[in-house]
PDB file of C-alpha atoms in Angstrom:
ATOM      1  CA  MET K1488       0.143  -0.025  -0.184  1.00 71.00           C
ATOM      2  CA  PRO K1489       0.804   3.529  -0.615  1.00 74.00           C
ATOM      3  CA  GLU K1490       3.322   5.066   2.125  1.00 77.00           C
ATOM      4  CA  SER K1491       3.200   9.463   0.699  1.00 84.00           C
ATOM      5  CA  PHE K1492      -0.402  11.610   0.671  1.00 85.00           C
ATOM      6  CA  PHE K1493       0.400  11.998  -3.105  1.00 85.00           C
ATOM      7  CA  GLY K1494       0.549   7.887  -3.690  1.00 87.00           C
ATOM      8  CA  TRP K1495      -2.626   7.680  -1.746  1.00 86.00           C
ATOM      9  CA  VAL K1496      -3.771  10.401  -3.773  1.00 87.00           C
ATOM     10  CA  LEU K1497      -2.233   8.484  -7.447  1.00 88.00           C
ATOM     11  CA  PHE K1498      -3.341   4.838  -5.862  1.00 86.00           C
ATOM     12  CA  LEU K1499      -6.552   6.231  -5.718  1.00 87.00           C
ATOM     13  CA  ILE K1500      -7.243   7.907  -8.755  1.00 88.00           C
ATOM     14  CA  ASP K1501      -6.338   4.615 -10.671  1.00 88.00           C
ATOM     15  CA  LYS K1502      -8.621   2.365  -8.446  1.00 89.00           C
ATOM     16  CA  TYR K1503     -11.591   4.791  -8.590  1.00 87.00           C
ATOM     17  CA  GLY K1504     -11.051   7.170 -10.850  1.00 89.00           C
ATOM     18  CA  MET K1505     -14.171   5.897 -13.050  1.00 91.00           C
ATOM     19  CA  ILE K1506     -16.754   6.395  -9.871  1.00 91.00           C
ATOM     20  CA  PHE K1507     -15.367  10.445  -9.610  1.00 92.00           C
ATOM     21  CA  LEU K1508     -15.949  10.576 -13.384  1.00 93.00           C
ATOM     22  CA  LYS K1509     -19.220   9.343 -13.595  1.00 93.00           C
ATOM     23  CA  GLY K1510     -19.807  10.925 -10.216  1.00 92.00           C
ATOM     24  CA  ALA K1511     -18.571  14.797 -11.886  1.00 93.00           C
ATOM     25  CA  GLY K1512     -20.758  13.745 -14.752  1.00 94.00           C
ATOM     26  CA  VAL K1513     -23.912  13.659 -12.860  1.00 94.00           C
ATOM     27  CA  THR K1514     -22.907  16.868 -10.732  1.00 94.00           C
ATOM     28  CA  LEU K1515     -22.900  18.477 -14.320  1.00 94.00           C
ATOM     29  CA  ALA K1516     -26.163  16.978 -15.891  1.00 95.00           C
ATOM     30  CA  LEU K1517     -27.685  18.529 -12.824  1.00 95.00           C
ATOM     31  CA  ALA K1518     -26.105  21.810 -12.945  1.00 94.00           C
ATOM     32  CA  VAL K1519     -26.769  22.560 -16.637  1.00 94.00           C
ATOM     33  CA  VAL K1520     -30.119  21.132 -17.331  1.00 95.00           C
ATOM     34  CA  GLY K1521     -31.526  22.764 -13.787  1.00 94.00           C
ATOM     35  CA  THR K1522     -30.003  25.491 -14.045  1.00 93.00           C
ATOM     36  CA  ALA K1523     -30.918  25.838 -17.830  1.00 93.00           C
ATOM     37  CA  ILE K1524     -34.516  24.772 -16.556  1.00 95.00           C
ATOM     38  CA  GLY K1525     -34.259  27.359 -13.393  1.00 93.00           C
ATOM     39  CA  CYS K1526     -33.440  30.124 -16.004  1.00 91.00           C
ATOM     40  CA  LEU K1527     -36.235  29.120 -18.268  1.00 93.00           C
ATOM     41  CA  ILE K1528     -38.611  29.003 -15.686  1.00 94.00           C
ATOM     42  CA  GLY K1529     -37.615  32.907 -13.539  1.00 91.00           C
ATOM     43  CA  LEU K1530     -37.758  34.662 -16.783  1.00 90.00           C
ATOM     44  CA  VAL K1531     -41.608  33.193 -16.903  1.00 91.00           C
ATOM     45  CA  VAL K1532     -41.832  34.322 -13.435  1.00 91.00           C
ATOM     46  CA  GLY K1533     -39.545  37.305 -13.942  1.00 87.00           C
ATOM     47  CA  LEU K1534     -41.897  38.559 -16.581  1.00 86.00           C
ATOM     48  CA  LEU K1535     -45.492  37.812 -14.985  1.00 87.00           C
ATOM     49  CA  GLN K1536     -44.144  40.100 -12.116  1.00 85.00           C
ATOM     50  CA  THR K1537     -43.585  42.935 -14.644  1.00 82.00           C
ATOM     51  CA  ILE K1538     -47.042  43.289 -15.671  1.00 82.00           C
ATOM     52  CA  PRO K1539     -48.355  46.479 -15.664  1.00 79.00           C
ATOM     53  CA  VAL K1540     -51.771  47.436 -14.542  1.00 78.00           C
ATOM     54  CA  ASP K1541     -53.246  50.445 -15.966  1.00 77.00           C
ATOM     55  CA  PRO K1542     -55.947  52.627 -13.719  1.00 78.00           C
ATOM     56  CA  GLU K1543     -58.298  51.978 -16.923  1.00 79.00           C
ATOM     57  CA  ASP K1544     -58.194  47.951 -16.852  1.00 77.00           C
ATOM     58  CA  SER K1545     -61.147  46.127 -15.431  1.00 84.00           C
ATOM     59  CA  ILE K1546     -60.951  46.020 -11.769  1.00 87.00           C
ATOM     60  CA  VAL K1547     -61.287  41.618 -13.394  1.00 87.00           C
ATOM     61  CA  LYS K1548     -57.546  42.551 -14.443  1.00 82.00           C
ATOM     62  CA  LYS K1549     -56.521  44.360 -11.369  1.00 85.00           C
ATOM     63  CA  ILE K1550     -57.692  41.622  -8.861  1.00 89.00           C
ATOM     64  CA  GLY K1551     -56.291  38.948 -11.112  1.00 89.00           C
ATOM     65  CA  VAL K1552     -53.093  40.550 -11.875  1.00 88.00           C
ATOM     66  CA  LYS K1553     -52.686  41.342  -7.724  1.00 90.00           C
ATOM     67  CA  VAL K1554     -53.353  37.131  -6.724  1.00 92.00           C
ATOM     68  CA  LEU K1555     -50.915  36.028  -9.724  1.00 91.00           C
ATOM     69  CA  LYS K1556     -48.224  38.673  -8.274  1.00 90.00           C
ATOM     70  CA  TRP K1557     -48.789  37.546  -4.513  1.00 94.00           C
ATOM     71  CA  ILE K1558     -48.550  33.578  -5.561  1.00 94.00           C
ATOM     72  CA  LEU K1559     -45.402  34.161  -7.807  1.00 92.00           C
ATOM     73  CA  ASP K1560     -43.627  36.182  -4.508  1.00 92.00           C
ATOM     74  CA  ALA K1561     -43.989  33.446  -2.370  1.00 94.00           C
ATOM     75  CA  TYR K1562     -42.845  31.371  -4.698  1.00 94.00           C
ATOM     76  CA  VAL K1563     -39.622  32.895  -4.619  1.00 92.00           C
ATOM     77  CA  GLU K1564     -39.540  33.842  -0.787  1.00 93.00           C
ATOM     78  CA  ILE K1565     -40.330  30.491  -0.035  1.00 93.00           C
ATOM     79  CA  PHE K1566     -37.253  28.480  -2.309  1.00 93.00           C
ATOM     80  CA  ARG K1567     -34.956  31.510  -1.816  1.00 91.00           C
ATOM     81  CA  GLY K1568     -35.634  31.461   1.910  1.00 92.00           C
ATOM     82  CA  THR K1569     -35.162  27.059   2.584  1.00 93.00           C
ATOM     83  CA  PRO K1570     -31.459  25.953   1.963  1.00 93.00           C
ATOM     84  CA  MET K1571     -31.433  23.307  -1.111  1.00 93.00           C
ATOM     85  CA  ILE K1572     -30.979  20.128   0.688  1.00 93.00           C
ATOM     86  CA  VAL K1573     -33.972  20.954   3.074  1.00 94.00           C
ATOM     87  CA  GLN K1574     -36.233  21.245   0.083  1.00 93.00           C
ATOM     88  CA  ALA K1575     -34.913  18.122  -2.069  1.00 93.00           C
ATOM     89  CA  MET K1576     -35.682  16.243   1.523  1.00 93.00           C
ATOM     90  CA  VAL K1577     -39.106  17.593   2.072  1.00 92.00           C
ATOM     91  CA  LEU K1578     -39.800  17.411  -1.592  1.00 92.00           C
ATOM     92  CA  TYR K1579     -38.278  13.440  -1.922  1.00 91.00           C
ATOM     93  CA  TYR K1580     -40.032  11.841   1.017  1.00 91.00           C
ATOM     94  CA  GLY K1581     -42.918  13.820   1.429  1.00 90.00           C
ATOM     95  CA  ALA K1582     -44.164  13.324  -1.752  1.00 87.00           C
ATOM     96  CA  MET K1583     -43.681   9.838  -1.231  1.00 84.00           C
ATOM     97  CA  SER K1584     -45.271   9.987   2.175  1.00 85.00           C
ATOM     98  CA  MET K1585     -48.049  12.057   1.490  1.00 85.00           C
ATOM     99  CA  PHE K1586     -49.047  11.126  -1.750  1.00 84.00           C
ATOM    100  CA  ASP K1587     -47.400   8.016  -2.564  1.00 85.00           C
ATOM    101  CA  ILE K1588     -45.202   9.405  -4.968  1.00 85.00           C
ATOM    102  CA  ASP K1589     -42.258   7.608  -5.988  1.00 84.00           C
ATOM    103  CA  MET K1590     -40.011   9.408  -7.690  1.00 87.00           C
ATOM    104  CA  SER K1591     -36.399   8.031  -8.897  1.00 90.00           C
ATOM    105  CA  PRO K1592     -33.983  10.586  -6.580  1.00 90.00           C
ATOM    106  CA  MET K1593     -32.504  11.705  -9.695  1.00 92.00           C
ATOM    107  CA  PHE K1594     -35.736  13.637 -11.049  1.00 93.00           C
ATOM    108  CA  ALA K1595     -36.100  14.627  -7.633  1.00 92.00           C
ATOM    109  CA  GLY K1596     -32.659  15.959  -8.049  1.00 93.00           C
ATOM    110  CA  PHE K1597     -33.064  18.006 -10.910  1.00 94.00           C
ATOM    111  CA  PHE K1598     -36.730  18.668  -9.620  1.00 94.00           C
ATOM    112  CA  VAL K1599     -35.034  20.363  -7.167  1.00 94.00           C
ATOM    113  CA  VAL K1600     -32.303  22.616  -8.657  1.00 94.00           C
ATOM    114  CA  SER K1601     -35.131  23.791 -11.709  1.00 95.00           C
ATOM    115  CA  ILE K1602     -37.249  25.452  -9.285  1.00 94.00           C
ATOM    116  CA  ASN K1603     -34.531  26.528  -6.404  1.00 94.00           C
ATOM    117  CA  THR K1604     -32.454  28.283  -9.456  1.00 94.00           C
ATOM    118  CA  GLY K1605     -36.018  29.416 -11.400  1.00 93.00           C
ATOM    119  CA  ALA K1606     -36.956  31.267  -7.621  1.00 93.00           C
ATOM    120  CA  TYR K1607     -33.271  33.065  -8.144  1.00 92.00           C
ATOM    121  CA  MET K1608     -33.345  33.655 -11.485  1.00 91.00           C
ATOM    122  CA  ALA K1609     -37.596  35.489 -10.864  1.00 90.00           C
ATOM    123  CA  GLU K1610     -35.665  37.855  -9.037  1.00 88.00           C
ATOM    124  CA  THR K1611     -32.455  38.522 -11.142  1.00 88.00           C
ATOM    125  CA  VAL K1612     -34.757  38.898 -14.714  1.00 87.00           C
ATOM    126  CA  ARG K1613     -36.987  40.969 -12.980  1.00 85.00           C
ATOM    127  CA  GLY K1614     -34.302  43.660 -10.848  1.00 84.00           C
ATOM    128  CA  GLY K1615     -32.814  43.787 -15.343  1.00 84.00           C
ATOM    129  CA  ILE K1616     -36.463  44.416 -16.297  1.00 83.00           C
ATOM    130  CA  GLU K1617     -36.538  47.152 -13.985  1.00 82.00           C
ATOM    131  CA  SER K1618     -33.183  48.819 -14.601  1.00 81.00           C
ATOM    132  CA  ILE K1619     -33.860  49.432 -18.000  1.00 82.00           C
ATOM    133  CA  ASP K1620     -34.468  53.068 -18.830  1.00 82.00           C
ATOM    134  CA  PRO K1621     -38.521  53.355 -18.902  1.00 80.00           C
ATOM    135  CA  GLY K1622     -38.037  55.945 -21.340  1.00 83.00           C
ATOM    136  CA  GLN K1623     -37.192  52.979 -24.023  1.00 81.00           C
ATOM    137  CA  LYS K1624     -40.982  51.212 -22.969  1.00 79.00           C
ATOM    138  CA  GLU K1625     -42.331  55.112 -23.461  1.00 81.00           C
ATOM    139  CA  ALA K1626     -40.620  55.556 -26.466  1.00 84.00           C
ATOM    140  CA  ALA K1627     -41.906  52.161 -27.851  1.00 83.00           C
ATOM    141  CA  ILE K1628     -45.108  52.266 -26.831  1.00 80.00           C
ATOM    142  CA  ALA K1629     -45.173  55.527 -28.267  1.00 84.00           C
ATOM    143  CA  ILE K1630     -44.361  53.965 -31.502  1.00 84.00           C
ATOM    144  CA  GLY K1631     -47.577  51.901 -31.598  1.00 82.00           C
ATOM    145  CA  MET K1632     -45.923  48.603 -29.355  1.00 82.00           C
ATOM    146  CA  ASN K1633     -48.098  47.030 -26.902  1.00 79.00           C
ATOM    147  CA  HIS K1634     -46.653  45.611 -23.918  1.00 75.00           C
ATOM    148  CA  VAL K1635     -45.523  41.879 -25.137  1.00 80.00           C
ATOM    149  CA  GLN K1636     -44.205  44.200 -28.412  1.00 82.00           C
ATOM    150  CA  THR K1637     -41.918  46.178 -26.005  1.00 82.00           C
ATOM    151  CA  MET K1638     -40.569  42.913 -24.082  1.00 82.00           C
ATOM    152  CA  ARG K1639     -40.017  41.249 -26.803  1.00 82.00           C
ATOM    153  CA  CYS K1640     -37.882  43.586 -29.100  1.00 83.00           C
ATOM    154  CA  VAL K1641     -36.969  46.594 -26.635  1.00 83.00           C
ATOM    155  CA  VAL K1642     -36.743  45.281 -22.816  1.00 82.00           C
ATOM    156  CA  LEU K1643     -35.718  41.788 -23.267  1.00 82.00           C
ATOM    157  CA  PRO K1644     -32.414  42.157 -25.167  1.00 81.00           C
ATOM    158  CA  GLN K1645     -31.139  44.646 -22.942  1.00 81.00           C
ATOM    159  CA  ALA K1646     -32.185  42.940 -19.532  1.00 82.00           C
ATOM    160  CA  LEU K1647     -31.053  39.266 -20.343  1.00 80.00           C
ATOM    161  CA  ARG K1648     -27.553  40.779 -21.614  1.00 79.00           C
ATOM    162  CA  ASN K1649     -27.538  42.517 -18.060  1.00 79.00           C
ATOM    163  CA  VAL K1650     -28.404  39.266 -15.860  1.00 82.00           C
ATOM    164  CA  MET K1651     -25.386  37.037 -17.833  1.00 82.00           C
ATOM    165  CA  PRO K1652     -23.217  38.072 -15.169  1.00 81.00           C
ATOM    166  CA  GLN K1653     -26.117  35.861 -12.772  1.00 84.00           C
ATOM    167  CA  LEU K1654     -26.884  33.163 -14.609  1.00 84.00           C
ATOM    168  CA  GLY K1655     -23.114  31.926 -15.140  1.00 85.00           C
ATOM    169  CA  ASN K1656     -22.782  32.497 -11.170  1.00 89.00           C
ATOM    170  CA  ASN K1657     -25.979  30.438 -10.473  1.00 90.00           C
ATOM    171  CA  LEU K1658     -24.015  28.005 -12.560  1.00 92.00           C
ATOM    172  CA  ILE K1659     -21.451  26.980 -10.239  1.00 93.00           C
ATOM    173  CA  ILE K1660     -23.304  27.543  -7.371  1.00 92.00           C
ATOM    174  CA  ASN K1661     -25.322  24.682  -8.663  1.00 93.00           C
ATOM    175  CA  ILE K1662     -22.059  22.878  -9.353  1.00 94.00           C
ATOM    176  CA  LYS K1663     -21.366  23.107  -6.133  1.00 92.00           C
ATOM    177  CA  ASP K1664     -24.659  22.512  -4.028  1.00 91.00           C
ATOM    178  CA  THR K1665     -25.540  19.549  -6.783  1.00 92.00           C
ATOM    179  CA  SER K1666     -23.576  17.699  -3.414  1.00 92.00           C
ATOM    180  CA  VAL K1667     -26.523  18.473  -1.038  1.00 93.00           C
ATOM    181  CA  LEU K1668     -28.165  15.933  -2.953  1.00 93.00           C
ATOM    182  CA  ASN K1669     -26.720  13.073  -1.063  1.00 91.00           C
ATOM    183  CA  VAL K1670     -28.976  12.821   1.267  1.00 91.00           C
ATOM    184  CA  ILE K1671     -31.505  11.200  -1.100  1.00 91.00           C
ATOM    185  CA  SER K1672     -29.442   9.141  -2.775  1.00 87.00           C
ATOM    186  CA  VAL K1673     -28.525  10.699  -6.158  1.00 91.00           C
ATOM    187  CA  THR K1674     -24.655   9.509  -7.216  1.00 88.00           C
ATOM    188  CA  GLU K1675     -23.200  12.344  -8.048  1.00 91.00           C
ATOM    189  CA  LEU K1676     -19.536  13.741  -7.239  1.00 91.00           C
ATOM    190  CA  TYR K1677     -19.567  14.143  -3.504  1.00 92.00           C
ATOM    191  CA  PHE K1678     -21.652  10.910  -2.923  1.00 90.00           C
ATOM    192  CA  ALA K1679     -19.085   8.367  -5.027  1.00 89.00           C
ATOM    193  CA  SER K1680     -15.861  10.299  -3.365  1.00 90.00           C
ATOM    194  CA  LYS K1681     -17.915   9.496   0.334  1.00 88.00           C
ATOM    195  CA  SER K1682     -18.411   5.472  -0.867  1.00 85.00           C
ATOM    196  CA  ALA K1683     -14.599   5.730  -1.774  1.00 86.00           C
ATOM    197  CA  ALA K1684     -13.640   6.646   0.870  1.00 86.00           C
ATOM    198  CA  GLY K1685     -14.846   4.511   3.118  1.00 84.00           C
ATOM    199  CA  VAL K1686     -13.058   1.665   1.739  1.00 84.00           C
ATOM    200  CA  TYR K1687      -9.758   2.404   2.899  1.00 82.00           C
ATOM    201  CA  TYR K1688     -10.559   5.658   5.160  1.00 86.00           C
ATOM    202  CA  ARG K1689      -8.585   7.828   3.397  1.00 87.00           C
ATOM    203  CA  TYR K1690     -10.821  10.918   3.544  1.00 89.00           C
ATOM    204  CA  PHE K1691      -8.420  13.030   3.241  1.00 92.00           C
ATOM    205  CA  GLU K1692      -6.939  12.252   0.811  1.00 90.00           C
ATOM    206  CA  VAL K1693      -9.948  11.376  -1.325  1.00 91.00           C
ATOM    207  CA  PHE K1694     -11.399  14.487  -0.627  1.00 92.00           C
ATOM    208  CA  PHE K1695      -8.332  15.946  -2.238  1.00 93.00           C
ATOM    209  CA  VAL K1696      -8.973  14.663  -5.611  1.00 93.00           C
ATOM    210  CA  THR K1697     -13.137  15.599  -5.023  1.00 93.00           C
ATOM    211  CA  CYS K1698     -12.080  19.024  -4.268  1.00 94.00           C
ATOM    212  CA  VAL K1699     -10.135  19.306  -7.560  1.00 94.00           C
ATOM    213  CA  VAL K1700     -12.353  18.054  -9.837  1.00 94.00           C
ATOM    214  CA  TYR K1701     -15.373  20.753  -8.765  1.00 95.00           C
ATOM    215  CA  PHE K1702     -12.352  23.368  -9.094  1.00 95.00           C
ATOM    216  CA  ILE K1703     -11.839  22.431 -12.857  1.00 94.00           C
ATOM    217  CA  MET K1704     -15.921  21.902 -13.392  1.00 94.00           C
ATOM    218  CA  THR K1705     -15.859  25.345 -11.802  1.00 94.00           C
ATOM    219  CA  PHE K1706     -13.228  26.975 -13.498  1.00 94.00           C
ATOM    220  CA  THR K1707     -13.732  25.857 -17.155  1.00 93.00           C
ATOM    221  CA  ALA K1708     -17.774  26.265 -16.881  1.00 91.00           C
ATOM    222  CA  SER K1709     -16.498  30.608 -15.456  1.00 89.00           C
ATOM    223  CA  ARG K1710     -14.296  30.506 -18.314  1.00 90.00           C
ATOM    224  CA  ILE K1711     -17.113  29.567 -20.794  1.00 89.00           C
ATOM    225  CA  LEU K1712     -19.367  31.883 -19.638  1.00 85.00           C
ATOM    226  CA  ARG K1713     -16.779  35.277 -20.107  1.00 84.00           C
ATOM    227  CA  TRP K1714     -16.276  33.910 -23.704  1.00 85.00           C
ATOM    228  CA  TRP K1715     -19.920  34.298 -24.281  1.00 81.00           C
ATOM    229  CA  GLU K1716     -20.420  37.178 -22.148  1.00 75.00           C
ATOM    230  CA  SER K1717     -17.507  38.497 -24.377  1.00 76.00           C
ATOM    231  CA  LYS K1718     -19.374  37.584 -27.629  1.00 73.00           C
ATOM    232  CA  MET K1719     -22.953  38.887 -26.498  1.00 68.00           C
ATOM    233  CA  ASP K1720     -21.043  42.818 -26.515  1.00 64.00           C
ATOM    234  CA  GLY K1721     -20.321  42.383 -30.331  1.00 59.00           C
ATOM    235  CA  PRO K1722     -17.228  43.388 -32.186  1.00 61.00           C
ATOM    236  CA  ARG K1723     -15.219  46.872 -30.690  1.00 62.00           C
ATOM    237  CA  ASP K1724     -15.067  48.865 -34.205  1.00 59.00           C
ATOM    238  CA  TYR K1725     -18.430  48.591 -36.693  1.00 54.00           C
ATOM    239  CA  SER K1726     -20.191  50.390 -38.626  1.00 57.00           C
ATOM    240  CA  LEU K1727     -24.602  51.263 -38.028  1.00 54.00           C
ATOM    241  CA  VAL K1728     -25.932  50.698 -41.377  1.00 54.00           C
ATOM    242  CA  ASP K1729     -22.965  49.210 -44.065  1.00 57.00           C
ATOM    243  CA  VAL K1730     -25.890  50.921 -46.728  1.00 55.00           C
ATOM    244  CA  ASP K1731     -27.450  54.557 -46.600  1.00 53.00           C
ATOM    245  CA  PRO K1732     -31.136  53.407 -47.313  1.00 54.00           C
ATOM    246  CA  MET K1733     -31.682  56.864 -48.806  1.00 55.00           C
ATOM    247  CA  MET K1734     -29.148  56.133 -51.842  1.00 56.00           C
ATOM    248  CA  ASP K1735     -30.180  55.830 -55.072  1.00 51.00           C
ATOM    249  CA  PRO K1736     -30.130  52.008 -56.310  1.00 54.00           C
ATOM    250  CA  CYS K1737     -28.890  52.480 -59.195  1.00 54.00           C
ATOM    251  CA  GLY K1738     -26.359  54.796 -57.880  1.00 53.00           C
ATOM    252  CA  ALA K1739     -24.406  57.864 -56.157  1.00 52.00           C
ATOM    253  CA  VAL K1740     -25.535  60.794 -59.378  1.00 50.00           C
ATOM    254  CA  PRO K1741     -22.676  63.139 -58.585  1.00 55.00           C
ATOM    255  CA  LEU K1742     -23.792  66.614 -58.179  1.00 52.00           C
ATOM    256  CA  PRO K1743     -22.648  69.846 -60.353  1.00 57.00           C
ATOM    257  CA  VAL K1744     -19.703  71.803 -59.108  1.00 55.00           C
ATOM    258  CA  LYS K1745     -20.127  75.584 -59.360  1.00 57.00           C
ATOM    259  CA  LYS K1746     -17.327  77.136 -60.223  1.00 58.00           C
ATOM    260  CA  GLN K1747     -16.278  80.594 -58.628  1.00 56.00           C
ATOM    261  CA  LYS K1748     -14.251  82.565 -60.508  1.00 56.00           C
ATOM    262  CA  GLY K1749     -11.818  83.513 -58.961  1.00 53.00           C
ATOM    263  CA  ARG K1750     -10.741  87.739 -57.887  1.00 51.00           C
ATOM    264  CA  ILE K1751      -8.407  89.415 -60.021  1.00 47.00           C
TER     265      ILE K1751
END
């Protein structure tokens, strides 16, 4: 058996390398899919939270929008105010005991990560929408756009660029926080590492490897997201239009130049 620290590290990588890779694959799947679904949930919730209500609207619309916003606010506050590990326990074991729903640990993991991320992204999207200059919304309405057209063509393209850093933060947080799903027997990286460490009782060496794997995943994700953000900014030097829309399609016609008589 190895006698040095790095000897044990190499021995464990050689013996349990595939277990670490499978656990890392499950972690990435949970984080990426859960973040993507959570962003869609957050986008929908954030848009619904910003529905305008005019004084001329009917009482039915006013009450309906108020009730809808209250329900959405309750969803956001509940899932932002409770830990993901508790949400996983309540969902997985609560669904089994109260509703006799025997869901798989992976399905429960995807569901918990998605709704948890959706609660955070809802507030991020709402803040991104409200950060846009109100004058742009007024200008869109002034040229005849309705609320949906204003959001789709004017507000959302700018708001989504503003919330990109938070989207990246949520992905990195989810890569790390999926470790709590081991309480419902999801075989992600932490669960696999704990199983490998229990064979030889070399917890320090095993979780050193686990720490390195987590860092590689989060560092790679952050670099990719920064590259994506830079691409969304567009080129640094560009022209607003390539062709003057007022130009004659047959070509520019030179104007006659009057010759000025020189002074004698």
